[in-house]
Short mmCIF file of C-alpha atoms in Angstrom, two decimals:
data_model
loop_
_atom_site.label_atom_id
_atom_site.label_comp_id
_atom_site.label_asym_id
_atom_site.label_seq_id
_atom_site.Cartn_x
_atom_site.Cartn_y
_atom_site.Cartn_z
CA MET A 88 89.22 74.42 106.74
CA SER A 89 88.21 73.82 110.35
CA ALA A 90 88.00 70.44 111.98
CA LEU A 91 84.23 70.76 111.90
CA ALA A 92 84.27 71.54 108.21
CA GLU A 93 86.42 68.53 107.49
CA ALA A 94 83.96 66.37 109.38
CA GLY A 95 81.06 67.88 107.44
CA ALA A 96 79.47 69.12 110.66
CA LEU A 97 79.36 72.88 110.14
CA PRO A 98 76.17 74.40 111.60
CA SER A 99 73.90 76.30 109.26
CA GLY A 100 70.73 78.34 109.11
CA PHE A 101 69.12 79.59 112.32
CA ARG A 102 71.44 77.50 114.50
CA LEU A 103 74.48 79.19 112.94
CA LYS A 104 72.98 82.60 113.70
CA LEU A 105 72.38 81.66 117.36
CA ILE A 106 75.93 80.34 117.78
CA THR A 107 77.27 83.52 116.22
CA ILE A 108 75.29 85.63 118.71
CA ALA A 109 76.58 83.50 121.59
CA LEU A 110 80.18 83.94 120.50
CA ILE A 111 79.68 87.70 120.10
CA LEU A 112 78.27 88.01 123.64
CA ALA A 113 81.39 86.47 125.19
CA PRO A 114 83.87 89.18 124.13
CA LEU A 115 81.20 91.86 124.46
CA ILE A 116 81.10 91.56 128.26
CA GLN A 117 84.87 92.06 128.38
CA VAL A 118 85.12 95.13 126.13
CA PHE A 119 81.91 96.57 127.61
CA ASP A 120 83.32 96.28 131.13
CA THR A 121 86.46 98.22 130.22
CA ALA A 122 84.49 100.98 128.49
CA LEU A 123 81.98 101.33 131.33
CA LEU A 124 84.65 101.48 134.01
CA SER A 125 86.53 104.36 132.37
CA ILE A 126 83.55 106.61 133.14
CA ALA A 127 83.00 105.38 136.72
CA LEU A 128 86.56 105.86 138.03
CA ARG A 129 85.98 109.35 139.41
CA GLN A 130 82.98 108.27 141.51
CA MET A 131 84.86 105.16 142.64
CA GLN A 132 87.73 107.36 143.79
CA GLY A 133 85.49 109.26 146.19
CA SER A 134 83.69 106.14 147.41
CA LEU A 135 86.94 104.29 148.17
CA SER A 136 88.73 107.39 149.53
CA ALA A 137 91.59 106.84 147.08
CA THR A 138 93.91 109.20 145.24
CA GLN A 139 93.89 109.55 141.47
CA ASP A 140 97.18 107.66 141.25
CA GLN A 141 95.81 104.81 143.37
CA MET A 142 92.71 104.58 141.18
CA ALA A 143 94.92 104.22 138.12
CA TRP A 144 95.97 100.85 139.53
CA VAL A 145 92.38 99.62 139.13
CA LEU A 146 93.00 99.75 135.38
CA THR A 147 96.68 98.81 135.53
CA SER A 148 96.17 95.60 137.54
CA TYR A 149 93.45 94.50 135.12
CA LEU A 150 95.49 95.29 132.00
CA ILE A 151 98.60 93.50 133.28
CA ALA A 152 96.59 90.35 134.03
CA LEU A 153 94.86 90.63 130.65
CA ALA A 154 98.19 90.92 128.83
CA VAL A 155 99.90 88.10 130.74
CA MET A 156 97.07 85.59 130.49
CA THR A 157 95.95 86.14 126.88
CA PRO A 158 98.59 83.82 125.34
CA PHE A 159 98.15 81.37 128.24
CA TRP A 160 94.53 80.58 127.34
CA GLY A 161 95.42 80.04 123.69
CA ALA A 162 98.23 77.66 124.64
CA ILE A 163 96.18 75.43 126.95
CA SER A 164 93.18 75.18 124.62
CA SER A 165 94.84 72.22 122.88
CA ILE A 166 94.94 70.45 126.26
CA PHE A 167 91.51 71.22 127.71
CA GLY A 168 89.50 72.25 124.66
CA ARG A 169 88.18 75.62 123.58
CA LYS A 170 84.56 75.36 124.77
CA PRO A 171 85.29 74.36 128.42
CA LEU A 172 87.82 77.20 128.69
CA LEU A 173 85.33 79.71 127.28
CA LEU A 174 82.71 78.65 129.83
CA LEU A 175 85.25 78.73 132.66
CA SER A 176 86.45 82.20 131.67
CA ILE A 177 82.89 83.57 131.59
CA VAL A 178 82.19 82.19 135.08
CA GLY A 179 85.46 83.57 136.43
CA PHE A 180 85.04 86.96 134.78
CA VAL A 181 81.48 87.46 136.01
CA THR A 182 82.28 86.17 139.52
CA PHE A 183 85.18 88.57 140.03
CA SER A 184 83.17 91.35 138.40
CA MET A 185 80.45 90.92 141.03
CA LEU A 186 83.08 90.82 143.78
CA SER A 187 84.56 94.04 142.40
CA GLY A 188 81.13 95.63 142.70
CA THR A 189 80.93 94.69 146.39
CA SER A 190 84.43 95.99 147.22
CA ASP A 191 84.73 98.43 150.11
CA THR A 192 88.49 98.97 150.01
CA LEU A 193 91.04 99.70 147.33
CA ARG A 194 92.97 96.51 148.13
CA GLU A 195 89.89 94.36 147.55
CA ILE A 196 89.06 95.85 144.18
CA LEU A 197 92.69 95.64 142.99
CA ILE A 198 92.77 91.90 143.76
CA TYR A 199 89.37 91.24 142.18
CA ARG A 200 90.20 93.30 139.09
CA PHE A 201 93.44 91.36 138.59
CA PHE A 202 91.59 88.03 138.54
CA GLN A 203 88.82 89.53 136.42
CA GLY A 204 91.45 90.47 133.84
CA ALA A 205 93.03 87.00 134.05
CA PHE A 206 89.73 85.30 133.17
CA GLY A 207 88.68 88.00 130.71
CA ALA A 208 91.85 87.42 128.70
CA ALA A 209 90.32 84.27 127.19
CA LEU A 210 87.08 85.80 125.95
CA ILE A 211 88.22 87.64 122.83
CA PRO A 212 90.75 85.21 121.31
CA LEU A 213 88.84 81.99 122.04
CA SER A 214 85.51 83.39 120.86
CA GLN A 215 87.14 84.62 117.66
CA SER A 216 88.78 81.24 117.08
CA ALA A 217 85.51 79.41 117.81
CA LEU A 218 83.63 81.63 115.38
CA LEU A 219 86.11 80.93 112.58
CA SER A 220 85.78 77.19 113.22
CA ILE A 221 82.03 77.16 112.46
CA TYR A 222 82.26 79.08 109.17
CA PRO A 223 83.78 77.86 105.90
CA ARG A 224 86.86 79.75 104.79
CA GLU A 225 85.02 81.64 102.05
CA ASP A 226 82.65 83.08 104.69
CA PHE A 227 85.34 84.28 107.12
CA GLY A 228 84.54 87.86 106.14
CA ILE A 229 80.90 87.44 107.18
CA ALA A 230 81.96 85.87 110.48
CA MET A 231 84.40 88.68 111.23
CA GLY A 232 81.80 91.25 110.24
CA TRP A 233 79.31 90.14 112.86
CA TRP A 234 82.04 89.53 115.44
CA GLY A 235 83.31 93.05 114.79
CA VAL A 236 79.87 94.47 115.59
CA GLY A 237 80.16 93.12 119.13
CA ILE A 238 83.76 94.23 119.60
CA MET A 239 83.03 97.77 118.40
CA PHE A 240 79.80 98.06 120.37
CA GLY A 241 81.56 98.10 123.73
CA PRO A 242 84.14 100.89 123.44
CA VAL A 243 81.73 103.21 121.62
CA PHE A 244 78.43 102.75 123.48
CA GLY A 245 80.01 101.74 126.79
CA PRO A 246 80.95 105.27 127.90
CA THR A 247 77.39 106.47 127.25
CA LEU A 248 75.83 103.68 129.31
CA GLY A 249 78.53 104.03 131.94
CA GLY A 250 77.70 107.72 132.27
CA TYR A 251 74.01 106.97 132.85
CA LEU A 252 74.67 104.17 135.35
CA THR A 253 77.13 106.29 137.30
CA GLU A 254 74.93 109.39 137.17
CA TYR A 255 71.62 107.81 138.18
CA PHE A 256 72.72 104.76 140.22
CA ASN A 257 76.34 104.31 141.35
CA TRP A 258 79.64 102.86 140.15
CA ARG A 259 78.88 99.36 141.47
CA TRP A 260 76.29 98.83 138.73
CA VAL A 261 79.07 99.05 136.16
CA PHE A 262 80.22 95.66 137.50
CA TYR A 263 76.77 94.22 138.22
CA LEU A 264 75.74 94.71 134.59
CA ASN A 265 78.09 91.87 133.64
CA LEU A 266 75.92 89.31 135.45
CA PRO A 267 72.92 89.16 133.05
CA LEU A 268 75.19 89.41 130.00
CA GLY A 269 77.47 86.70 131.38
CA LEU A 270 74.59 84.35 132.24
CA LEU A 271 73.13 84.73 128.76
CA ALA A 272 76.50 84.12 127.08
CA PHE A 273 77.20 81.08 129.29
CA ALA A 274 73.79 79.51 128.62
CA MET A 275 73.96 80.01 124.86
CA ILE A 276 77.55 78.76 124.50
CA ALA A 277 76.89 75.74 126.72
CA ALA A 278 73.79 74.78 124.75
CA LEU A 279 74.77 75.67 121.20
CA VAL A 280 78.51 75.83 120.54
CA PRO A 281 79.87 72.47 119.33
CA ARG A 282 82.77 71.02 121.26
CA GLN A 283 86.03 71.11 119.35
CA ARG A 284 87.63 67.79 118.50
CA ASN A 285 91.29 68.28 119.41
CA THR A 286 93.54 67.24 116.55
CA THR A 287 96.79 67.95 118.42
CA ARG A 288 97.81 68.07 122.08
CA ARG A 289 100.89 70.16 122.74
CA ALA A 290 102.98 69.96 125.90
CA PHE A 291 102.92 73.19 127.91
CA ASN A 292 106.23 75.09 127.77
CA TYR A 293 106.54 76.62 131.25
CA LEU A 294 109.77 78.52 130.57
CA GLY A 295 108.35 80.07 127.42
CA PHE A 296 105.20 81.16 129.23
CA ILE A 297 107.09 82.65 132.19
CA MET A 298 109.44 84.61 129.93
CA LEU A 299 106.58 85.89 127.77
CA ALA A 300 104.62 86.80 130.91
CA ILE A 301 107.54 88.84 132.27
CA THR A 302 107.90 90.56 128.90
CA VAL A 303 104.27 91.56 128.43
CA ALA A 304 103.74 92.47 132.11
CA SER A 305 106.79 94.75 132.04
CA VAL A 306 105.78 96.35 128.74
CA GLN A 307 102.20 96.84 129.92
CA PHE A 308 103.37 98.47 133.16
CA VAL A 309 105.76 100.78 131.31
CA LEU A 310 103.08 101.88 128.84
CA ASP A 311 100.42 102.33 131.51
CA ARG A 312 102.55 104.08 134.15
CA GLY A 313 105.31 105.65 132.07
CA GLU A 314 103.73 109.11 131.84
CA ARG A 315 103.08 109.28 135.59
CA LEU A 316 106.63 108.18 136.41
CA ASP A 317 108.19 110.52 133.81
CA TRP A 318 109.34 107.66 131.62
CA PHE A 319 113.10 107.00 131.67
CA SER A 320 113.67 109.43 134.51
CA SER A 321 112.29 106.66 136.73
CA PRO A 322 114.60 103.78 137.78
CA ALA A 323 111.55 101.48 137.83
CA ILE A 324 110.86 102.12 134.14
CA ILE A 325 114.50 101.47 133.22
CA VAL A 326 114.60 98.22 135.23
CA LEU A 327 111.35 96.98 133.68
CA CYS A 328 112.52 97.78 130.15
CA LEU A 329 115.71 95.80 130.77
CA ALA A 330 113.66 92.95 132.28
CA ALA A 331 111.36 92.93 129.24
CA ALA A 332 114.31 92.88 126.82
CA GLY A 333 116.07 90.07 128.70
CA ALA A 334 112.95 87.96 129.11
CA PHE A 335 112.01 88.38 125.46
CA TRP A 336 115.50 87.27 124.39
CA VAL A 337 115.17 84.09 126.49
CA PHE A 338 111.66 83.55 125.09
CA THR A 339 112.96 83.90 121.52
CA VAL A 340 115.82 81.45 122.10
CA ASN A 341 113.45 78.99 123.78
CA SER A 342 110.97 79.25 120.90
CA ALA A 343 113.72 78.57 118.36
CA THR A 344 115.31 75.61 120.18
CA SER A 345 112.51 73.87 122.07
CA ARG A 346 110.68 70.89 120.56
CA THR A 347 107.46 72.21 122.06
CA PRO A 348 107.72 76.03 122.03
CA PHE A 349 105.07 78.05 123.85
CA VAL A 350 104.26 79.82 120.56
CA ASP A 351 105.06 77.79 117.45
CA PRO A 352 107.37 79.94 115.26
CA ALA A 353 105.77 78.34 112.20
CA ILE A 354 102.77 80.60 112.61
CA PHE A 355 104.95 83.62 111.81
CA ARG A 356 105.84 82.18 108.41
CA ASP A 357 102.34 83.12 107.29
CA ARG A 358 102.76 86.50 105.60
CA ASN A 359 99.13 87.52 105.94
CA TYR A 360 99.15 86.76 109.65
CA VAL A 361 102.36 88.74 110.30
CA PHE A 362 101.33 91.84 108.37
CA GLY A 363 97.79 91.46 109.74
CA ILE A 364 99.33 91.81 113.21
CA VAL A 365 101.15 94.98 112.10
CA LEU A 366 97.88 96.48 110.89
CA ARG A 367 96.05 95.26 114.00
CA ILE A 368 98.55 97.11 116.20
CA LEU A 369 97.87 100.20 114.08
CA PHE A 370 94.14 99.67 114.66
CA GLY A 371 94.73 99.50 118.43
CA VAL A 372 96.72 102.73 118.31
CA PHE A 373 94.16 104.54 116.17
CA LEU A 374 90.94 103.37 117.82
CA PHE A 375 91.86 103.76 121.45
CA SER A 376 93.99 106.89 121.16
CA SER A 377 91.14 108.59 119.29
CA LEU A 378 88.64 107.34 121.88
CA VAL A 379 90.83 108.86 124.60
CA LEU A 380 91.41 112.14 122.73
CA VAL A 381 88.01 112.97 121.24
CA PRO A 382 85.71 112.95 124.35
CA PRO A 383 87.87 115.35 126.42
CA PHE A 384 88.36 117.45 123.28
CA LEU A 385 84.58 117.80 122.97
CA GLN A 386 84.21 118.54 126.69
CA ASN A 387 87.15 120.93 127.17
CA GLN A 388 87.11 122.71 123.82
CA GLY A 389 83.51 122.31 122.65
CA GLY A 390 81.91 122.75 126.05
CA TYR A 391 79.79 119.58 125.80
CA PRO A 392 78.75 117.86 129.08
CA LEU A 393 80.08 114.36 129.81
CA ILE A 394 76.86 112.56 128.88
CA ASP A 395 76.39 114.61 125.69
CA SER A 396 79.92 113.88 124.53
CA GLY A 397 79.25 110.18 125.14
CA ILE A 398 76.13 110.35 122.97
CA ILE A 399 78.10 112.15 120.26
CA MET A 400 80.69 109.37 120.32
CA ALA A 401 77.90 106.82 119.89
CA SER A 402 77.49 108.03 116.30
CA ARG A 403 80.81 106.31 115.60
CA GLY A 404 79.32 103.04 116.82
CA VAL A 405 76.29 103.46 114.60
CA GLY A 406 78.53 103.98 111.58
CA ALA A 407 80.71 101.01 112.52
CA MET A 408 77.80 98.61 112.96
CA ILE A 409 76.00 99.69 109.80
CA ALA A 410 79.21 99.23 107.80
CA ALA A 411 79.99 95.91 109.52
CA MET A 412 76.68 94.46 108.38
CA PHE A 413 77.66 94.59 104.71
CA THR A 414 81.48 94.72 104.83
CA GLY A 415 81.81 91.00 105.59
CA ARG A 416 79.65 90.00 102.61
CA MET A 417 81.42 92.52 100.41
CA LEU A 418 84.73 90.71 101.02
CA LYS A 419 83.46 87.67 99.09
CA PHE A 420 83.57 89.71 95.88
CA ILE A 421 86.04 92.57 96.46
CA ASP A 422 89.74 92.29 97.19
CA PRO A 423 89.98 92.88 100.99
CA ARG A 424 93.12 94.96 100.47
CA LYS A 425 91.09 97.56 98.58
CA VAL A 426 88.58 97.75 101.44
CA ILE A 427 91.40 98.14 103.99
CA LEU A 428 92.88 101.01 101.98
CA ALA A 429 89.47 102.67 101.74
CA GLY A 430 89.09 102.39 105.51
CA MET A 431 92.56 103.83 106.12
CA MET A 432 91.97 106.75 103.76
CA LEU A 433 88.63 107.55 105.40
CA SER A 434 90.23 107.25 108.86
CA ALA A 435 93.03 109.63 107.91
CA TYR A 436 90.55 112.09 106.40
CA SER A 437 88.31 112.08 109.49
CA MET A 438 91.31 112.62 111.78
CA TRP A 439 92.45 115.53 109.63
CA GLU A 440 88.95 117.00 109.79
CA PHE A 441 89.11 116.88 113.59
CA SER A 442 92.31 118.91 113.43
CA ASN A 443 90.36 121.68 111.67
CA PHE A 444 87.81 122.02 114.46
CA THR A 445 87.82 125.09 116.69
CA GLN A 446 86.22 125.88 120.04
CA ASP A 447 83.02 126.71 118.13
CA ILE A 448 82.42 123.10 117.15
CA ASP A 449 79.25 122.54 115.13
CA LEU A 450 77.34 119.52 116.47
CA THR A 451 76.21 118.30 113.04
CA VAL A 452 79.76 118.31 111.68
CA VAL A 453 81.03 116.38 114.73
CA LEU A 454 78.30 113.75 114.34
CA ILE A 455 79.01 113.30 110.63
CA ASN A 456 82.75 113.02 111.24
CA ASN A 457 82.30 110.45 114.02
CA PHE A 458 79.90 108.48 111.84
CA ALA A 459 82.51 108.44 109.05
CA GLN A 460 85.13 107.22 111.53
CA GLY A 461 82.85 104.33 112.45
CA ILE A 462 82.50 103.31 108.80
CA ALA A 463 86.27 103.54 108.41
CA LEU A 464 86.86 101.28 111.42
CA SER A 465 84.67 98.53 109.96
CA PHE A 466 86.29 98.88 106.54
CA PHE A 467 89.65 98.48 108.25
CA ILE A 468 89.38 95.90 111.03
CA ILE A 469 86.99 93.38 109.43
CA PRO A 470 89.07 92.74 106.30
CA VAL A 471 92.30 92.82 108.36
CA ASN A 472 90.93 90.08 110.64
CA THR A 473 89.70 88.11 107.65
CA VAL A 474 93.01 88.28 105.79
CA ALA A 475 95.11 87.56 108.90
CA PHE A 476 93.37 84.24 109.57
CA SER A 477 92.62 83.24 105.99
CA SER A 478 95.51 80.77 105.76
CA ILE A 479 96.22 79.88 109.40
CA ALA A 480 95.98 76.12 110.02
CA PRO A 481 93.01 75.18 112.26
CA GLU A 482 95.27 73.62 114.91
CA GLN A 483 97.18 76.93 115.22
CA ARG A 484 94.11 79.11 115.34
CA ASP A 485 93.68 79.34 119.14
CA VAL A 486 97.30 80.37 119.68
CA GLY A 487 97.11 82.65 116.65
CA THR A 488 94.05 84.53 117.86
CA ALA A 489 95.52 84.79 121.38
CA PHE A 490 98.80 86.29 120.17
CA TYR A 491 96.88 88.52 117.76
CA SER A 492 94.70 89.80 120.61
CA LEU A 493 97.74 90.29 122.85
CA LEU A 494 99.48 92.54 120.34
CA ASN A 495 96.26 94.48 119.75
CA ASN A 496 96.18 95.17 123.50
CA ILE A 497 99.80 96.30 123.38
CA GLY A 498 98.91 98.57 120.45
CA ARG A 499 96.02 100.00 122.44
CA SER A 500 98.23 100.78 125.43
CA LEU A 501 100.96 102.14 123.16
CA GLY A 502 98.55 104.50 121.42
CA ILE A 503 97.04 105.80 124.65
CA ALA A 504 100.46 106.25 126.29
CA LEU A 505 102.11 107.98 123.34
CA PHE A 506 99.31 110.33 122.37
CA ALA A 507 98.31 111.25 125.92
CA SER A 508 101.96 112.01 126.69
CA TYR A 509 102.36 113.91 123.42
CA LEU A 510 99.24 115.95 124.17
CA ALA A 511 100.45 116.90 127.66
CA ARG A 512 103.93 117.85 126.48
CA ASN A 513 102.68 119.86 123.50
CA THR A 514 100.15 121.68 125.66
CA GLN A 515 102.94 122.75 127.99
CA ALA A 516 105.31 123.68 125.14
CA VAL A 517 102.71 125.72 123.24
CA HIS A 518 101.62 127.42 126.46
CA GLU A 519 105.20 128.60 127.00
CA ILE A 520 105.40 129.93 123.43
CA LEU A 521 102.10 131.83 123.70
CA ARG A 522 102.87 133.12 127.18
CA ALA A 523 106.09 134.71 125.95
CA ASP A 524 104.06 137.45 124.23
CA ILE A 525 101.79 138.09 127.22
CA THR A 526 103.73 140.88 128.92
CA PRO A 527 102.97 144.45 130.05
CA PHE A 528 105.37 145.59 127.31
CA ASN A 529 103.23 144.17 124.49
CA ASP A 530 101.54 147.21 122.92
CA ALA A 531 98.79 145.02 121.45
CA LEU A 532 97.54 144.25 124.96
CA ARG A 533 97.35 147.99 125.70
CA HIS A 534 95.14 148.58 122.67
CA VAL A 535 91.80 150.19 123.30
CA GLY A 536 90.02 147.18 121.75
CA VAL A 537 91.35 144.69 124.31
CA PRO A 538 88.60 143.68 126.81
CA GLU A 539 88.94 145.04 130.33
CA VAL A 540 88.75 141.48 131.64
CA TRP A 541 92.27 140.96 130.19
CA ASN A 542 93.76 143.89 132.10
CA LEU A 543 97.28 142.75 133.03
CA ASP A 544 97.42 145.21 135.91
CA THR A 545 94.92 143.16 137.93
CA LEU A 546 95.07 139.63 139.34
CA ALA A 547 91.71 138.77 137.77
CA GLY A 548 92.98 139.99 134.40
CA LEU A 549 96.13 137.87 134.62
CA GLN A 550 94.05 134.81 135.53
CA ALA A 551 91.66 135.42 132.63
CA VAL A 552 94.50 135.78 130.13
CA ASN A 553 96.21 132.65 131.47
CA ALA A 554 92.97 130.66 131.16
CA MET A 555 92.58 131.83 127.56
CA VAL A 556 96.21 130.97 126.75
CA SER A 557 95.86 127.53 128.39
CA ALA A 558 92.73 126.76 126.36
CA GLN A 559 94.40 127.83 123.11
CA ALA A 560 97.54 125.84 123.94
CA GLU A 561 95.47 122.71 124.56
CA LEU A 562 93.53 123.25 121.33
CA ILE A 563 96.76 123.49 119.33
CA ALA A 564 98.09 120.35 121.07
CA TYR A 565 94.92 118.47 120.07
CA ILE A 566 95.37 119.66 116.48
CA ILE A 567 98.95 118.33 116.48
CA ASP A 568 97.79 114.95 117.85
CA PHE A 569 94.98 114.58 115.32
CA ARG A 570 97.26 115.47 112.40
CA LEU A 571 99.93 113.08 113.64
CA LEU A 572 97.35 110.28 113.78
CA ALA A 573 96.29 111.08 110.21
CA ALA A 574 99.92 111.06 109.07
CA ILE A 575 100.66 107.71 110.76
CA ILE A 576 97.70 106.10 109.00
CA VAL A 577 98.85 107.40 105.60
CA ILE A 578 102.46 106.30 106.23
CA CYS A 579 101.28 102.76 107.10
CA MET A 580 99.21 102.33 103.93
CA PRO A 581 102.01 100.58 101.97
CA VAL A 582 101.84 97.68 104.47
CA VAL A 583 98.52 96.70 102.89
CA PHE A 584 100.28 95.86 99.61
CA LEU A 585 102.35 93.23 101.45
CA LEU A 586 99.21 91.18 102.10
CA ARG A 587 98.14 88.39 99.78
CA ASN A 588 94.60 88.35 98.43
CA PRO A 589 92.87 85.56 100.45
CA LEU A 590 90.41 85.08 97.60
CA LYS A 591 93.30 83.64 95.60
CA ALA A 592 95.51 82.22 98.37
CA GLU A 593 95.48 78.54 99.22
CA PRO A 594 94.21 77.66 102.72
CA ALA A 595 96.58 76.11 105.23
CA ARG A 596 96.32 72.39 105.80
#
């Protein structure tokens, strides 16, 4: 039970609904910002006269700050309190978002984005922890259901809105949009969210934080820049991997020997929390790698314009939000592990269906498949969140949600890095295999039925054949990626059986 529950002060009725909305708005501005920006980068590149590699740092600087500061906010919440930190993080995030929108140089926006990420790191874990503190344990599923609606709204509908803002206004409005959302979230949290009564005050472990910061910053950099630097062919990647390994070893030793570790090892004795983290990393890999793969697949292979592909992806959000509205309540009566398995099976099936698509993609089939993916995401992430925090002690909840969010971010970066790299390498490999048969000595290409546009004796014919081969190679590479995603989900299904049923488990005290 939460401290509020123990004091008999849990909000209820209409007030509970308003507080829930307030705590959904806080993380929404963070995930919405990331989704909107991914669409605006190309226009920003021209406006700031930057190269594509330089623009990648706009995301990298933000993600590194987000990764480093996520556990920091959870650790200091026992010192300053959750509500003041939430309000401070909203102010900081919106302020640096507005400054990013006024940037005229690449250096300015890199600095502002770094601090925006530093403040934004608090929004997801602290809002999740605050939401759990105002609901009784038996209603955690309902709380996570509504919280999941906000989290899923951003990455699915964000690209669509970002496309419209960039197309009809300019990239600066992607940052300005955070102001009204931030003001509303600040006002509602300040007025409605009860202040947490701290039951414990832990001393801040500076060595533990510094070592963990070096670890996550190095890992985030490697995952974000590894493909561009050709992975372990780069000395920088090797040095950072060694730095991450060394820092993590020191962090582990410090956590095991210090009287006041930065992250209390006791939290990892909770089986549901540990295996919930494993599944949450899988969720990060699946959700964000599929969000990165599907839109360009629709554009490059299906021929859909940018805005249309964004609208198509919105069907996933509709499915996710519809499912989220009843999934949380369903968990009060159905074993969450069964719901997780259903979500994983539906996710694997939808990924496999994507691998069967061709360049003649039927719009209706794409919409149905995306809608099914949305339902699968809610069936997966809501019960995973519920189970993971079902037996965490209230005084460990802020640190628990922070570490949970951190590893989800690592999973997201891991999924994007691995599958984007795998797509590029497979495209090149398949292109080489297909090209081997495209020679003047191939009798099939001399057949009377071969179009004149593919005449290998002309430059235009060679270019046309190469374009066709490149498109087919990319299509096959997408098929490989989608089938690999489906296989990974199926392989990870046994992890679900390692979870305890929270309906029967005893809550932590």
